[in-house]
PDB file of C-alpha atoms in Angstrom:
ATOM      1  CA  UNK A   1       0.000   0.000   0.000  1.00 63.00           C
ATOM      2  CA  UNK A   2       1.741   3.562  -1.089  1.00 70.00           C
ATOM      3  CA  UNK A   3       1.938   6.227   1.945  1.00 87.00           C
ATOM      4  CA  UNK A   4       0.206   8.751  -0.034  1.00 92.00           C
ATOM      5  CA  UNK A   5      -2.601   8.073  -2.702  1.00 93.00           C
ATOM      6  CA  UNK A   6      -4.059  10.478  -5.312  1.00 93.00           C
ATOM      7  CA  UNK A   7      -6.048   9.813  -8.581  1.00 89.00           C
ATOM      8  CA  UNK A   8      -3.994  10.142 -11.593  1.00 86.00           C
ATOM      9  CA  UNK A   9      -6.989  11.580 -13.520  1.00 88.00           C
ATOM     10  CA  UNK A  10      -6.829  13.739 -16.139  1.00 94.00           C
ATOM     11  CA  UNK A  11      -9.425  15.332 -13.848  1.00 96.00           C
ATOM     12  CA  UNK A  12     -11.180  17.953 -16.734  1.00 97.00           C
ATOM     13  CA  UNK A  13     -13.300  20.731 -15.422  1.00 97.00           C
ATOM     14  CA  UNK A  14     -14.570  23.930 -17.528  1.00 97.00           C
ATOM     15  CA  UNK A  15     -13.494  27.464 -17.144  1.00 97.00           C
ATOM     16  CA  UNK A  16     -15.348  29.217 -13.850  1.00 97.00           C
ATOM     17  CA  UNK A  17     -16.381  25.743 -12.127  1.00 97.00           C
ATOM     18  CA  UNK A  18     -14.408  24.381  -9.199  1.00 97.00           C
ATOM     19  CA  UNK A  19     -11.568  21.623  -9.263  1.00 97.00           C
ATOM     20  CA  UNK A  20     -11.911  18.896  -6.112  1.00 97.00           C
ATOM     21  CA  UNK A  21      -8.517  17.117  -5.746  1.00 97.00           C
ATOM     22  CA  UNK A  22      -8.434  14.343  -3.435  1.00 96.00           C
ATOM     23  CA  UNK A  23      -5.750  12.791  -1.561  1.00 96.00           C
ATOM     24  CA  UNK A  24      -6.092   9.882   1.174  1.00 96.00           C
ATOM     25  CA  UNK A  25      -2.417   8.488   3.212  1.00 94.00           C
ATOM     26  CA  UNK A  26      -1.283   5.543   5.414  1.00 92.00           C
ATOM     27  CA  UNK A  27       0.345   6.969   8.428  1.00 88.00           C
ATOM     28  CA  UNK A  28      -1.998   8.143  10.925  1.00 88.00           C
ATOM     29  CA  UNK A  29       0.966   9.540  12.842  1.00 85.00           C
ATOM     30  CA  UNK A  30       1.289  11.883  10.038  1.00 88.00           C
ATOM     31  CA  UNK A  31       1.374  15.433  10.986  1.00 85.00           C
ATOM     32  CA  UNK A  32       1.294  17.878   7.820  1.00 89.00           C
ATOM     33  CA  UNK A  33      -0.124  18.145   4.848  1.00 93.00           C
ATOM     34  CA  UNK A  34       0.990  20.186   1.270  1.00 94.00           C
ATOM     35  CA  UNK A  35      -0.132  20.557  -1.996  1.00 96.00           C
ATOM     36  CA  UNK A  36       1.976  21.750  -4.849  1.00 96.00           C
ATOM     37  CA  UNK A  37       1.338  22.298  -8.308  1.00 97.00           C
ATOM     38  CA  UNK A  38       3.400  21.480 -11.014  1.00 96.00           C
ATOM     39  CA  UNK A  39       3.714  22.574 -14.647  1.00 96.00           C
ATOM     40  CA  UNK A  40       4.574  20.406 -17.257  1.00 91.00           C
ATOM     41  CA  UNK A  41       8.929  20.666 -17.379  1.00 90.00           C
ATOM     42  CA  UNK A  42       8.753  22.322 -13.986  1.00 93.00           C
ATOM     43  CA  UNK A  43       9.662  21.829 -10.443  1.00 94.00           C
ATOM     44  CA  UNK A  44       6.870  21.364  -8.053  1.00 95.00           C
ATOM     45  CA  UNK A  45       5.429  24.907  -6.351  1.00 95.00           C
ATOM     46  CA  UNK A  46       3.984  24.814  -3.238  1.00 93.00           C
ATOM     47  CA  UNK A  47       0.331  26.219  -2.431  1.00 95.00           C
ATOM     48  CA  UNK A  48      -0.854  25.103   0.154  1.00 93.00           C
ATOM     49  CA  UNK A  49      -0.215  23.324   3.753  1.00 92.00           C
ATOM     50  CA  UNK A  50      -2.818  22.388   6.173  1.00 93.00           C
ATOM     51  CA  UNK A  51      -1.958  20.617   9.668  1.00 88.00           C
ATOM     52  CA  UNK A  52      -5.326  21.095  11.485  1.00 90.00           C
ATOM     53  CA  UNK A  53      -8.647  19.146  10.768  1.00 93.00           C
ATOM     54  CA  UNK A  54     -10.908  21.621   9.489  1.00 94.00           C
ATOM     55  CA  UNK A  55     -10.355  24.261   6.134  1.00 95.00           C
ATOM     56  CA  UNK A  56      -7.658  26.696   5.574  1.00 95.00           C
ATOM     57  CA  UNK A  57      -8.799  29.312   2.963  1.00 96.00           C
ATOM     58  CA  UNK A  58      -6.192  30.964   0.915  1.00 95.00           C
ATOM     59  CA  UNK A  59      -7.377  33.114  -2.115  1.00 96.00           C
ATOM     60  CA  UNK A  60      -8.951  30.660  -4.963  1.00 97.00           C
ATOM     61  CA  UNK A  61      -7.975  27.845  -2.830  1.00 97.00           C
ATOM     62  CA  UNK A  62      -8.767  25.590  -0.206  1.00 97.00           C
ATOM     63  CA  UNK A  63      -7.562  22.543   1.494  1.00 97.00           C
ATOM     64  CA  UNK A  64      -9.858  20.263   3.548  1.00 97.00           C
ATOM     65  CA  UNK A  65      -8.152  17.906   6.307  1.00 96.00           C
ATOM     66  CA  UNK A  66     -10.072  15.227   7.959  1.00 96.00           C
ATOM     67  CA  UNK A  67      -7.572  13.592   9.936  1.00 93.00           C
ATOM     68  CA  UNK A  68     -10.191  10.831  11.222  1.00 94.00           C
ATOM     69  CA  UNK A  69     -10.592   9.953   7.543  1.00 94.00           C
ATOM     70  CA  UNK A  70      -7.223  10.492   6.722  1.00 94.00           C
ATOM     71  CA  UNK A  71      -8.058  12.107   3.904  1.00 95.00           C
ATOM     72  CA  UNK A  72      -6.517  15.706   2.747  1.00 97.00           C
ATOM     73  CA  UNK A  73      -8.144  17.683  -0.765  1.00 97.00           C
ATOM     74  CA  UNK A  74      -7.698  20.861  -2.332  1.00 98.00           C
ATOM     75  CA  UNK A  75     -10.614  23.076  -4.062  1.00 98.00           C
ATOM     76  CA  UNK A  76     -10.129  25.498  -6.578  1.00 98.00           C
ATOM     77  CA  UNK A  77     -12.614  27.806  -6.967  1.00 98.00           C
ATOM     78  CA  UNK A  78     -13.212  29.712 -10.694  1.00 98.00           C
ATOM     79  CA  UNK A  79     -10.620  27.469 -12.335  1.00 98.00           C
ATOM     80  CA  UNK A  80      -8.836  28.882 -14.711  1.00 97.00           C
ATOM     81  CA  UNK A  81      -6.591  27.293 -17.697  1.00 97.00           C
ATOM     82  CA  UNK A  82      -3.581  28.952 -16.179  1.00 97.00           C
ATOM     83  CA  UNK A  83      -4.438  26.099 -12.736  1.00 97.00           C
ATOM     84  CA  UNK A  84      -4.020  23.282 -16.118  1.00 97.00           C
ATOM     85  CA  UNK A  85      -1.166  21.428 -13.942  1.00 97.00           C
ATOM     86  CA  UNK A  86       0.003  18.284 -12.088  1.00 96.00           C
ATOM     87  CA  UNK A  87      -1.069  18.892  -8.257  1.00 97.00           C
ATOM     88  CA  UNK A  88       0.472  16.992  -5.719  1.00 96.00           C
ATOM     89  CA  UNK A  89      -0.204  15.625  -2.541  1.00 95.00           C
ATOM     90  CA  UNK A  90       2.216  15.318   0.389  1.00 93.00           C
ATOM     91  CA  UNK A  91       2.186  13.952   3.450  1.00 92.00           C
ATOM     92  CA  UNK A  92       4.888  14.726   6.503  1.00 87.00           C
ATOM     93  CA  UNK A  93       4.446  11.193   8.392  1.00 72.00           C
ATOM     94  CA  UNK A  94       5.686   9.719  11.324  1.00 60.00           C
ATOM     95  CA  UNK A  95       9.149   9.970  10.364  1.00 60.00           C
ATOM     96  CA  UNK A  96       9.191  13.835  11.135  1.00 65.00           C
ATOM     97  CA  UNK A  97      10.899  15.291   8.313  1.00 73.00           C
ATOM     98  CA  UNK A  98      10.595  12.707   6.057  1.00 80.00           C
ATOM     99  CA  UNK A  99       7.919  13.966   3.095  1.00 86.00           C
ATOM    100  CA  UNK A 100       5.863  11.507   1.208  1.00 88.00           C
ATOM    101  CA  UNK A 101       4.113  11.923  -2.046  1.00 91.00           C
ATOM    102  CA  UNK A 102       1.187  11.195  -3.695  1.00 92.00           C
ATOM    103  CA  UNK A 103       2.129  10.641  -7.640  1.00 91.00           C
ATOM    104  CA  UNK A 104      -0.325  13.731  -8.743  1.00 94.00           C
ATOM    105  CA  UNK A 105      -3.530  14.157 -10.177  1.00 96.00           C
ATOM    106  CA  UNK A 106      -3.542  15.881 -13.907  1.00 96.00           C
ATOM    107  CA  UNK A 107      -5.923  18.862 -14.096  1.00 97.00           C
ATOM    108  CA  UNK A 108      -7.363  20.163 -16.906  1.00 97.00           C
ATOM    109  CA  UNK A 109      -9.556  24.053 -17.126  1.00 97.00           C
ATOM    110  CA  UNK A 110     -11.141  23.863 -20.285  1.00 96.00           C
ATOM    111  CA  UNK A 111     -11.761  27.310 -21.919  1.00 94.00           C
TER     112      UNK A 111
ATOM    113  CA  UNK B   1      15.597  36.000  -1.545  1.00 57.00           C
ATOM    114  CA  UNK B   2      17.291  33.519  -3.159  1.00 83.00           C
ATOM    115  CA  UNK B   3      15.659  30.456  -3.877  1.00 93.00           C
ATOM    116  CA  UNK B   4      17.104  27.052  -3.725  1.00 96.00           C
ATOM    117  CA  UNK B   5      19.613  26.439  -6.640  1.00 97.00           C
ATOM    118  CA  UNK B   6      20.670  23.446  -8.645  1.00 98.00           C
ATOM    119  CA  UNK B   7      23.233  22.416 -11.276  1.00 97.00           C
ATOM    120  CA  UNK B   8      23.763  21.877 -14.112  1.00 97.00           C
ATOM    121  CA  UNK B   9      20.207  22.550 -15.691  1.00 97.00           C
ATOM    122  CA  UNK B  10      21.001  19.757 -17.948  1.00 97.00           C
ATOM    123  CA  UNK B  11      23.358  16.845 -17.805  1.00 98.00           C
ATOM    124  CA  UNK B  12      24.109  14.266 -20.971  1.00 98.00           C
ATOM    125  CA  UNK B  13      26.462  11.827 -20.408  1.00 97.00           C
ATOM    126  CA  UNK B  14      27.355   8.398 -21.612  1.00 97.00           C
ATOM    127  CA  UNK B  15      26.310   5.171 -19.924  1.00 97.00           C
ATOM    128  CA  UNK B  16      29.071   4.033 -17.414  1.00 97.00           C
ATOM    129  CA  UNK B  17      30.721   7.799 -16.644  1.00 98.00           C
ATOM    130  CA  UNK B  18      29.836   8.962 -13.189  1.00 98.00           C
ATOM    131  CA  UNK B  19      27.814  12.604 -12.837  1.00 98.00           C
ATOM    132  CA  UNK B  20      27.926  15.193 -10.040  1.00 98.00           C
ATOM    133  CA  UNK B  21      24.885  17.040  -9.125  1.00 98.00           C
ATOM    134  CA  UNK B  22      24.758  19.913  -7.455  1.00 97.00           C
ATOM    135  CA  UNK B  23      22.312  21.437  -4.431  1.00 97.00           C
ATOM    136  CA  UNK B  24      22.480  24.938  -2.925  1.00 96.00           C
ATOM    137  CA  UNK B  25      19.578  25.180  -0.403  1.00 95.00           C
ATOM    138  CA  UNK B  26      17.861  28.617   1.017  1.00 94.00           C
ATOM    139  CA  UNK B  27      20.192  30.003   3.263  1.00 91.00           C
ATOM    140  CA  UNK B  28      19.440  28.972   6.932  1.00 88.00           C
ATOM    141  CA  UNK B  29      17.053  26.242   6.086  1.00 90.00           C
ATOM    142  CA  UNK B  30      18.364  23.070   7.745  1.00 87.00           C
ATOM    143  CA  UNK B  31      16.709  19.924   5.628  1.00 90.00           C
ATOM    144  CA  UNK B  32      17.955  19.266   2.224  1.00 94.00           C
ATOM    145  CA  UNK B  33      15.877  16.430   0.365  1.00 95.00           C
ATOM    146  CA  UNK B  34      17.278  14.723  -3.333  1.00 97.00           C
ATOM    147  CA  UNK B  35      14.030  13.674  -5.643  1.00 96.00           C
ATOM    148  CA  UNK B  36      14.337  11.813  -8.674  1.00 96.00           C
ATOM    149  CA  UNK B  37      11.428  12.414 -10.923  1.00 94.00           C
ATOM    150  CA  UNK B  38      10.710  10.270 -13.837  1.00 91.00           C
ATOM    151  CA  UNK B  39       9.021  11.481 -17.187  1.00 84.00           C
ATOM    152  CA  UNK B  40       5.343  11.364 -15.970  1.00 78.00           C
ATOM    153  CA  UNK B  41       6.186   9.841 -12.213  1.00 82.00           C
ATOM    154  CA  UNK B  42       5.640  11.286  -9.453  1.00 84.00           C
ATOM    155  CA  UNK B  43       8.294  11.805  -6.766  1.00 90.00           C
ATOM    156  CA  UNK B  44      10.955   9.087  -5.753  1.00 91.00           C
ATOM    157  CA  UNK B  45      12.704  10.127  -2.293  1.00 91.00           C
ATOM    158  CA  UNK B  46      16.432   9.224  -2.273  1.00 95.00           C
ATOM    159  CA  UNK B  47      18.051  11.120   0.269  1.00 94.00           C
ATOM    160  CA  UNK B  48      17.712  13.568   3.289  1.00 92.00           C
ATOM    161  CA  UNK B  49      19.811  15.326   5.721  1.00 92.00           C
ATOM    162  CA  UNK B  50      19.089  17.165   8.476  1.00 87.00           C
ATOM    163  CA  UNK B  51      21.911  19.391  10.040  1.00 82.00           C
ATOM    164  CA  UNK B  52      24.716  16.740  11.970  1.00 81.00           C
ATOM    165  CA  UNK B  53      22.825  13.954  12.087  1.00 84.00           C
ATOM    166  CA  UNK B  54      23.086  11.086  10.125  1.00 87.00           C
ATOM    167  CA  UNK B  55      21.430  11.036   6.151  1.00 90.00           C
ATOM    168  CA  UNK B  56      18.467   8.981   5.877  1.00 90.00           C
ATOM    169  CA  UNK B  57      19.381   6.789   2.859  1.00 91.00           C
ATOM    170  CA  UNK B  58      16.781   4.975   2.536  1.00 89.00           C
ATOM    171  CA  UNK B  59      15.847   5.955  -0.785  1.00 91.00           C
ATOM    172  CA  UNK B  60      18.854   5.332  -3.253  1.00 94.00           C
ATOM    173  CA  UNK B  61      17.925   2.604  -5.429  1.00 94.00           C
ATOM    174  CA  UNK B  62      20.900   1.590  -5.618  1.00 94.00           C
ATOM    175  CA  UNK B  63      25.052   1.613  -4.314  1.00 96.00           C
ATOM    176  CA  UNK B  64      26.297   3.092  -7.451  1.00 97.00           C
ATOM    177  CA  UNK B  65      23.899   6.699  -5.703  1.00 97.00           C
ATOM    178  CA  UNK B  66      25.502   8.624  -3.288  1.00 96.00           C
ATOM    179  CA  UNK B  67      25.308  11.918  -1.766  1.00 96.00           C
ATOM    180  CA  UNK B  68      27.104  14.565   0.966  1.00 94.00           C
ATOM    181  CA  UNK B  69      26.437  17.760   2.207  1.00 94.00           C
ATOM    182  CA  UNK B  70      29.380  19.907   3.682  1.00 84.00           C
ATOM    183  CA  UNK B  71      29.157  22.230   6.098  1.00 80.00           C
ATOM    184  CA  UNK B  72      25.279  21.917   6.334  1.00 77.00           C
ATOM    185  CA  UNK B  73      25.196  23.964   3.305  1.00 89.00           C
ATOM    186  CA  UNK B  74      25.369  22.474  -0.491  1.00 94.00           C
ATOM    187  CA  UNK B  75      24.900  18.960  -1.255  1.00 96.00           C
ATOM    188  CA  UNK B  76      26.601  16.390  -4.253  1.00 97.00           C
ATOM    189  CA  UNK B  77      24.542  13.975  -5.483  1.00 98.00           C
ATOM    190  CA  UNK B  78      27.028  11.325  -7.186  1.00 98.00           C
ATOM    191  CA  UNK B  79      25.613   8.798  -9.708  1.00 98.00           C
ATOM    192  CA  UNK B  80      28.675   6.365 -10.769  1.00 98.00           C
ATOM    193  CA  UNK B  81      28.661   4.115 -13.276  1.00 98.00           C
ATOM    194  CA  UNK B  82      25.495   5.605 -15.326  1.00 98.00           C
ATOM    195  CA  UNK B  83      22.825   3.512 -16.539  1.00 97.00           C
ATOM    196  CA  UNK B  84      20.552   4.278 -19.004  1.00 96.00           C
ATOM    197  CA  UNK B  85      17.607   4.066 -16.428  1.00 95.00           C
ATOM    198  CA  UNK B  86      18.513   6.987 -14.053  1.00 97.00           C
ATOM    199  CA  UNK B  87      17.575   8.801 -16.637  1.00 97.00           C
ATOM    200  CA  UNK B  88      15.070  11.505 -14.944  1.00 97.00           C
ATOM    201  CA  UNK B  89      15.021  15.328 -13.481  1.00 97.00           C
ATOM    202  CA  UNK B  90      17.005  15.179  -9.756  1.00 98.00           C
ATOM    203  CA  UNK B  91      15.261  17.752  -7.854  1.00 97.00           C
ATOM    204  CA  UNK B  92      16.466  18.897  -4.603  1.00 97.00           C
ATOM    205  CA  UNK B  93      14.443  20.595  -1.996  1.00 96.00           C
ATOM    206  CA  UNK B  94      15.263  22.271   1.278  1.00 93.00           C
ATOM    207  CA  UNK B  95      13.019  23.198   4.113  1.00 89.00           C
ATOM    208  CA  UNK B  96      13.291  25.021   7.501  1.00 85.00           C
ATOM    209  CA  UNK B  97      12.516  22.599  10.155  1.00 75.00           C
ATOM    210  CA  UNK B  98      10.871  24.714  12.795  1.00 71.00           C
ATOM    211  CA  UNK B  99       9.476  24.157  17.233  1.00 67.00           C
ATOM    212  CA  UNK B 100       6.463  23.165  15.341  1.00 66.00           C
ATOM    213  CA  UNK B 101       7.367  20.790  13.455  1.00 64.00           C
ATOM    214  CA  UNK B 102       6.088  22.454   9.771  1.00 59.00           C
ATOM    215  CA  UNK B 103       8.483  23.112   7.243  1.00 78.00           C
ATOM    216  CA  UNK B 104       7.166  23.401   3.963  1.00 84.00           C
ATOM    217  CA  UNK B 105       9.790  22.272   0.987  1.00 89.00           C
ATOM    218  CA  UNK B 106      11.300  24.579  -1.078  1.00 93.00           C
ATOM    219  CA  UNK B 107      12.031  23.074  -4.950  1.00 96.00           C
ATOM    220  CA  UNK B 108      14.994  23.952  -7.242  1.00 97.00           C
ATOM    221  CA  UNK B 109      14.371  23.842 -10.636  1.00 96.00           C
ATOM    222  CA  UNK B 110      15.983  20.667 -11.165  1.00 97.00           C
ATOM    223  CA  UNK B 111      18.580  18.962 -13.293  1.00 98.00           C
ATOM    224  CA  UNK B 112      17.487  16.750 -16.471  1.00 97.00           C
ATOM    225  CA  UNK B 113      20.086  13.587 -16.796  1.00 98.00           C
ATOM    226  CA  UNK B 114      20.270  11.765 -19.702  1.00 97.00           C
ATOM    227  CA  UNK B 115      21.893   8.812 -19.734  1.00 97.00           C
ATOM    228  CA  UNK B 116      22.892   7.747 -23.603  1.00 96.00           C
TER     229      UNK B 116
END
C-alpha cells in the first residue's frame, strides 16, 4: 500500500467551475499536509499546507483535512486554464521530516 | 531572496561515466531532500539530511547513488557508473525545520540527466 494516494486523472473541469482534488495516506501519525502544483517541465510549487482538521482558505484555494478519515483535498474555486497542472499531494508522516508523495492528479480548465 | 539552486540545468552523459549534481539550499534552512522524478512519475525520495545527524538513505535505489552535504550547506549527489535508467530530473528541496514541526519544501528547478 503507497503512503500517499491520489487519482492520476486527467481530472477535466470547464473554465469558472471548481476543481476537487483528493488525496487519502497511510500513516496516521502523520502530521502535515501540502499541496503543490506542477507545470509540465517544472519543479513542483507549493500552495498550500494544512496541519489542522478543518479548512484553511487561501485566495482561490482551499484545502480540507479530515484527519479521522485520513483524507486531505484541495478546491479550486473559478478554475482557470492557467491552474491546467500536475497537483500533488504530500504527506509529513511519522518519520518527522521525512515527506511523502502522492504521484499527482492531472488537471485540466477547459476554456 | 534567493531560492534554492541546482546544477547543471542539464546533464548528458554516456552510460558508465559517473555525474555530479549539485544542491544549494535557502540560506538557513536546515533539511535538504534529493528527488528523482521520472518522465510522468511522481516523486521518488532518495536522500535527506538534516543538520549533523546522520542522512536517511533509505531511498537510493541503488550503491552506485551517493550523496554529501558539507558544512550543512550544499549537497553532491554522485551517480557512478550511469545507466541508461537513471535517466530523470534530480530535484532537490530544502526546508526550515521549525518548534512546530512544519516546514514546507522549497524546490529547485531541477537537473534533467540523460543517460545515452
Amino acid at each position: 500500500q503507497k503512503e500517499v494516494e491520489q487519482n492520476s486523472g486527467p481530472l477535466s473541469v470547464p473554465e469558472g467551475a471548481i476543481a476537487s482534488l483528493n488525496c487519502t495516506y497511510s500513516d496516521r501519525g502523520s502530521q502535515s499536509f501540502f499541496w503543490y502544483r506542477q507545470y509540465s517541465g517544472k519543479s513542483p510549487e507549493l500552495i498550500m499546507f494544512i496541519y489542522s482538521n478543518g479548512d484553511k482558505e487561501d485566495g482561490r484555494f482551499t484545502a480540507q483535512l479530515n484527519k479521522a478519515s485520513q483524507y486531505v483535498s484541495l478546491l479550486i474555486r473559478d478554475s482557470q486554464p492557467s491552474d491546467s497542472a500536475t497537483y500533488l499531494c504530500a504527506v509529513k508522516g511519522f518519520n518527522f521530516n521525512k515527506f511523502y508523495f502522492g504521484s499527482g492528479t492531472k488537471l485540466n480548465v477547459k476554456p | 531572496g534567493a531560492g534554492v539552486s541546482q546544477s547543471p540545468s542539464n546533464k548528458v552523459t554516456e552510460k558508465g561515466k559517473d555525474v555530479e549534481l549539485r544542491c544549494d539550499p535557502i540560506s538557513g534552512h536546515t533539511a535538504l531532500y534529493w528527488y528523482r522524478q521520472s518522465l510522468g512519475q511522481g516523486l521518488e525520495f532518495l536522500i535527506y539530511f538534516q543538520g549533523n545527524s546522520a542522512p536517511d538513505k533509505s531511498g537510493l535505489p541503488s550503491d552506485r547513488f551517493s550523496a554529501e552535504r558539507t558544512g550543512g550547506s550544499v549537497s553532491t549527489l554522485t551517480i557512478q557508473r550511469t545507466q541508461q535508467e537513471d535517466s530523470a530530473v534530480y530535484l532537490c528541496a530544502s526546508s526550515l525545520v521549525k518548534a512546530s514541526g512544519i516546514g514546507e519544501q522549497f524546490f529547485g528547478p531541477g537537473t534533467r540527466l540523460t543517460v545515452l
